[in-house]
Short mmCIF file of C-alpha atoms in Angstrom, two decimals:
data_model
loop_
_atom_site.label_atom_id
_atom_site.label_comp_id
_atom_site.label_asym_id
_atom_site.label_seq_id
_atom_site.Cartn_x
_atom_site.Cartn_y
_atom_site.Cartn_z
CA MET P 1 -22.26 -28.10 13.40
CA LYS P 2 -20.11 -26.72 10.55
CA ILE P 3 -23.07 -24.72 9.23
CA ARG P 4 -23.68 -23.26 12.69
CA ARG P 5 -20.03 -22.24 13.05
CA LYS P 6 -20.11 -20.67 9.60
CA ARG P 7 -23.22 -18.65 10.46
CA THR P 8 -21.63 -17.58 13.73
CA ALA P 9 -18.51 -16.38 11.91
CA ILE P 10 -20.63 -14.49 9.39
CA THR P 11 -22.52 -12.74 12.19
CA ALA P 12 -19.26 -11.72 13.85
CA ARG P 13 -17.93 -10.25 10.58
CA LYS P 14 -21.17 -8.35 10.00
CA LEU P 15 -20.99 -6.92 13.50
CA LEU P 16 -17.39 -5.81 12.97
CA ALA P 17 -18.25 -4.18 9.63
CA ALA P 18 -21.25 -2.37 11.09
CA ALA P 19 -19.35 -1.35 14.21
CA SER P 20 -16.53 0.04 12.08
CA GLU P 21 -18.97 2.29 10.25
CA VAL P 22 -20.84 3.49 13.33
CA PHE P 23 -17.79 4.09 15.51
CA ALA P 24 -16.00 5.90 12.67
CA GLN P 25 -19.02 8.14 12.12
CA LYS P 26 -19.99 8.84 15.72
CA GLY P 27 -17.10 7.91 17.97
CA TYR P 28 -17.22 5.55 20.91
CA ARG P 29 -19.52 7.49 23.23
CA ASP P 30 -22.23 8.44 20.72
CA ALA P 31 -22.33 5.04 19.03
CA THR P 32 -24.90 2.58 20.35
CA ILE P 33 -24.95 -1.19 20.33
CA ALA P 34 -28.56 -1.02 19.16
CA GLU P 35 -27.65 0.87 15.98
CA ILE P 36 -24.69 -1.42 15.29
CA CYS P 37 -26.86 -4.51 15.64
CA GLU P 38 -29.56 -3.02 13.45
CA ARG P 39 -27.06 -2.36 10.65
CA ALA P 40 -25.59 -5.84 11.05
CA GLY P 41 -28.99 -7.52 11.12
CA ALA P 42 -28.16 -9.10 14.48
CA ASN P 43 -29.58 -8.95 17.98
CA VAL P 44 -27.91 -7.35 20.98
CA ALA P 45 -27.14 -10.74 22.49
CA ALA P 46 -24.84 -11.42 19.53
CA VAL P 47 -22.51 -8.62 20.64
CA ASN P 48 -22.28 -10.09 24.12
CA TYR P 49 -21.69 -13.55 22.69
CA HIS P 50 -18.92 -12.57 20.25
CA PHE P 51 -17.26 -9.63 21.97
CA GLY P 52 -18.45 -9.45 25.56
CA ASP P 53 -18.99 -5.70 25.75
CA LYS P 54 -18.94 -2.41 23.86
CA GLU P 55 -15.31 -1.66 24.75
CA THR P 56 -14.04 -4.89 23.24
CA LEU P 57 -16.19 -4.43 20.15
CA TYR P 58 -14.70 -0.94 19.74
CA LYS P 59 -11.14 -2.26 19.87
CA GLU P 60 -11.86 -5.17 17.56
CA ALA P 61 -13.70 -2.92 15.11
CA TRP P 62 -10.63 -0.69 14.82
CA ARG P 63 -8.40 -3.75 14.43
CA HIS P 64 -10.73 -5.02 11.71
CA SER P 65 -10.65 -1.66 9.91
CA PHE P 66 -6.86 -1.55 10.12
CA SER P 67 -6.50 -5.11 8.84
CA GLU P 68 -8.81 -4.51 5.88
CA SER P 69 -7.00 -1.27 5.06
CA VAL P 70 -3.57 -2.93 5.04
CA LYS P 71 -4.87 -5.79 2.88
CA ALA P 72 -6.22 -3.31 0.33
CA HIS P 73 -3.07 -1.17 0.36
CA PRO P 74 0.03 -3.19 1.42
CA PRO P 75 2.57 -0.95 3.21
CA GLY P 76 5.32 -1.49 0.64
CA GLY P 77 3.18 -0.18 -2.19
CA GLY P 78 4.25 -3.08 -4.41
CA VAL P 79 7.90 -1.97 -4.44
CA SER P 80 10.41 -4.80 -4.14
CA ASP P 81 12.36 -5.19 -0.90
CA ASP P 82 15.51 -5.22 -3.06
CA ALA P 83 14.77 -1.81 -4.57
CA PRO P 84 16.86 1.25 -3.62
CA PRO P 85 15.74 2.89 -0.36
CA ASP P 86 14.40 6.03 -2.05
CA GLU P 87 12.10 3.87 -4.22
CA ARG P 88 10.96 1.90 -1.18
CA LEU P 89 10.18 5.18 0.58
CA GLY P 90 8.06 6.16 -2.42
CA GLY P 91 6.16 2.89 -2.18
CA TYR P 92 5.53 3.36 1.52
CA VAL P 93 4.32 6.95 1.13
CA THR P 94 2.06 6.15 -1.83
CA ALA P 95 0.50 3.18 -0.03
CA LEU P 96 -0.15 5.23 3.11
CA LEU P 97 -1.76 8.06 1.14
CA HIS P 98 -4.02 5.64 -0.71
CA ARG P 99 -4.97 3.94 2.56
CA ILE P 100 -6.10 7.22 4.05
CA ALA P 101 -7.91 8.35 0.89
CA ASP P 102 -9.78 5.06 0.47
CA GLU P 103 -13.48 5.71 1.11
CA ASN P 104 -13.83 2.22 2.56
CA ASN P 105 -11.11 2.85 5.13
CA LYS P 106 -12.35 3.70 8.61
CA GLU P 107 -9.23 3.33 10.75
CA PHE P 108 -8.13 6.97 10.49
CA LEU P 109 -11.64 8.26 11.17
CA PHE P 110 -11.60 6.15 14.35
CA VAL P 111 -8.41 7.88 15.44
CA GLN P 112 -9.75 11.30 14.56
CA LYS P 113 -12.83 10.73 16.73
CA GLU P 114 -10.61 9.37 19.49
CA LEU P 115 -8.40 12.46 19.42
CA ALA P 116 -11.44 14.74 19.57
CA ASN P 117 -13.04 12.81 22.43
CA PRO P 118 -10.42 10.52 24.02
CA THR P 119 -11.32 7.25 25.70
CA GLY P 120 -7.86 5.70 25.81
CA LEU P 121 -9.36 2.40 24.70
CA LEU P 122 -7.43 2.23 21.44
CA ASP P 123 -3.98 3.09 22.78
CA GLU P 124 -2.79 -0.46 23.34
CA VAL P 125 -4.36 -2.05 20.27
CA ILE P 126 -3.07 0.67 17.93
CA HIS P 127 0.43 0.44 19.37
CA LYS P 128 0.41 -3.33 18.93
CA GLU P 129 -0.88 -3.32 15.36
CA ILE P 130 1.29 -0.53 13.94
CA HIS P 131 4.47 -1.56 15.80
CA SER P 132 5.88 -3.62 12.93
CA LEU P 133 4.97 -0.96 10.36
CA ARG P 134 6.72 1.73 12.38
CA LYS P 135 9.82 -0.43 12.89
CA ASN P 136 10.06 -1.12 9.16
CA MET P 137 9.78 2.58 8.43
CA GLU P 138 12.44 3.41 11.01
CA LYS P 139 14.75 0.81 9.47
CA LEU P 140 14.27 2.36 6.03
CA VAL P 141 14.91 5.90 7.26
CA HIS P 142 17.97 4.71 9.19
CA GLU P 143 19.29 3.28 5.94
CA LEU P 144 18.74 6.62 4.20
CA LEU P 145 20.31 8.66 7.01
CA GLY P 146 23.31 6.40 7.45
CA ARG P 147 24.38 3.83 10.00
CA CYS P 148 25.65 6.43 12.48
CA ALA P 149 22.36 8.32 12.67
CA PRO P 150 21.07 8.51 16.26
CA ASP P 151 17.74 6.85 17.01
CA ILE P 152 16.13 10.15 18.02
CA GLN P 153 16.96 11.63 14.60
CA VAL P 154 15.48 8.59 12.88
CA ARG P 155 12.27 8.91 14.90
CA PHE P 156 11.98 12.62 14.12
CA CYS P 157 12.34 11.96 10.39
CA VAL P 158 9.73 9.19 10.51
CA ILE P 159 7.32 11.49 12.36
CA SER P 160 7.88 14.22 9.76
CA ILE P 161 7.24 11.88 6.82
CA ILE P 162 4.12 10.29 8.29
CA SER P 163 2.73 13.68 9.36
CA GLN P 164 3.00 14.94 5.78
CA CYS P 165 0.82 12.00 4.77
CA ILE P 166 -1.75 11.76 7.53
CA ASN P 167 -2.59 15.36 8.37
CA PRO P 168 -3.51 16.72 4.90
CA MET P 169 -5.13 13.50 3.71
CA VAL P 170 -7.37 13.16 6.76
CA ALA P 171 -8.33 16.82 6.36
CA THR P 172 -9.10 16.15 2.69
CA LYS P 173 -11.23 13.14 3.59
CA VAL P 174 -13.20 15.10 6.19
CA ARG P 175 -13.82 18.01 3.85
CA LYS P 176 -15.04 15.71 1.09
CA GLU P 177 -17.48 14.07 3.50
CA ASN P 178 -18.67 17.45 4.74
CA ARG P 179 -19.01 19.33 1.46
CA LYS P 180 -20.75 22.30 3.06
CA ASN P 181 -17.56 23.22 4.91
CA ASN P 182 -15.18 25.06 2.60
CA ASP P 183 -12.79 26.09 5.35
CA GLY P 184 -9.47 24.41 5.99
CA PRO P 185 -6.49 23.28 3.89
CA PRO P 186 -6.76 22.61 0.15
CA ILE P 187 -8.12 19.24 -0.97
CA ILE P 188 -5.51 16.85 -2.40
CA ASP P 189 -6.97 15.31 -5.54
CA ASP P 190 -3.82 14.01 -7.22
CA ILE P 191 -2.36 11.47 -4.81
CA GLU P 192 0.48 10.41 -7.11
CA ALA P 193 1.67 14.00 -7.52
CA TYR P 194 1.44 14.66 -3.80
CA SER P 195 3.26 11.40 -3.05
CA ASN P 196 6.12 12.45 -5.32
CA HIS P 197 6.27 15.79 -3.52
CA VAL P 198 6.39 14.19 -0.06
CA VAL P 199 9.16 11.82 -1.16
CA ARG P 200 11.26 14.57 -2.77
CA PHE P 201 10.75 16.90 0.18
CA SER P 202 11.59 14.17 2.69
CA LEU P 203 14.65 12.92 0.81
CA GLY P 204 15.92 16.50 0.58
CA GLY P 205 15.60 16.91 4.33
CA ILE P 206 17.21 13.54 5.00
CA ARG P 207 20.17 14.37 2.74
CA THR P 208 20.66 17.67 4.52
CA ILE P 209 20.59 16.04 7.95
CA SER P 210 22.87 13.23 6.80
CA GLY P 211 25.32 15.72 5.26
CA GLU P 212 25.46 17.80 8.43
CA ALA P 213 26.09 14.69 10.53
CA GLU P 214 28.88 13.62 8.17
CA LYS P 215 30.56 17.02 8.44
CA VAL P 216 30.47 16.84 12.24
CA SER P 217 31.86 13.31 12.17
CA THR P 218 34.69 14.33 9.79
CA SER P 219 35.64 17.39 11.85
CA GLU P 220 35.82 15.30 15.00
CA LYS P 221 38.22 12.88 13.32
CA GLU P 222 40.53 15.61 11.99
CA PRO P 223 43.68 16.14 14.10
CA LYS P 224 43.67 19.35 16.10
CA VAL P 225 46.55 21.75 15.51
CA SER P 226 47.96 23.14 18.72
#
């Protein structure tokens, strides 16, 4: 019985790995269960047994890709939770850039295909999986901006930081995979240098926003002369 359960678990993992590759390459609509099963060395009935249908396999394949990506590149980047906030931001940015650049990472290619040809199937699972990561990032940015920073300003700063990471790195990854296409933004080869740039650029913006908010707060507290 234990051997059977072990084989069943192995088959499920092979299906998830194969599905991650096929869905990332072709998107949900162009991917076929037949090709996924062929790559996994399993029969079509195995998909029905483990996942029920193609939609569920698609969601679980993205979740699998995300989980493997986070294991390989922990969000904190190895920086201690007790480190100053600017160092923790550097760890977060570096980890995110390496996650995207990792050739074994499929989660961002999933999302790219989904944006190009939306199915809506990943909306809930992505929201659920990245919720804690986003909240941690918001907490860090709130710390950098100051306690009085409004939530909307925190969210805008988080969006700006993450966009600096995702957009150019995904473009770099796509261009490297499609070497015949020389159009588009420059390829980022030095991740450490780019990470330092993103952190400096972001901290500069955060300081400016924080300084402006402090000036407004001070002026409001000053007594008005009639």
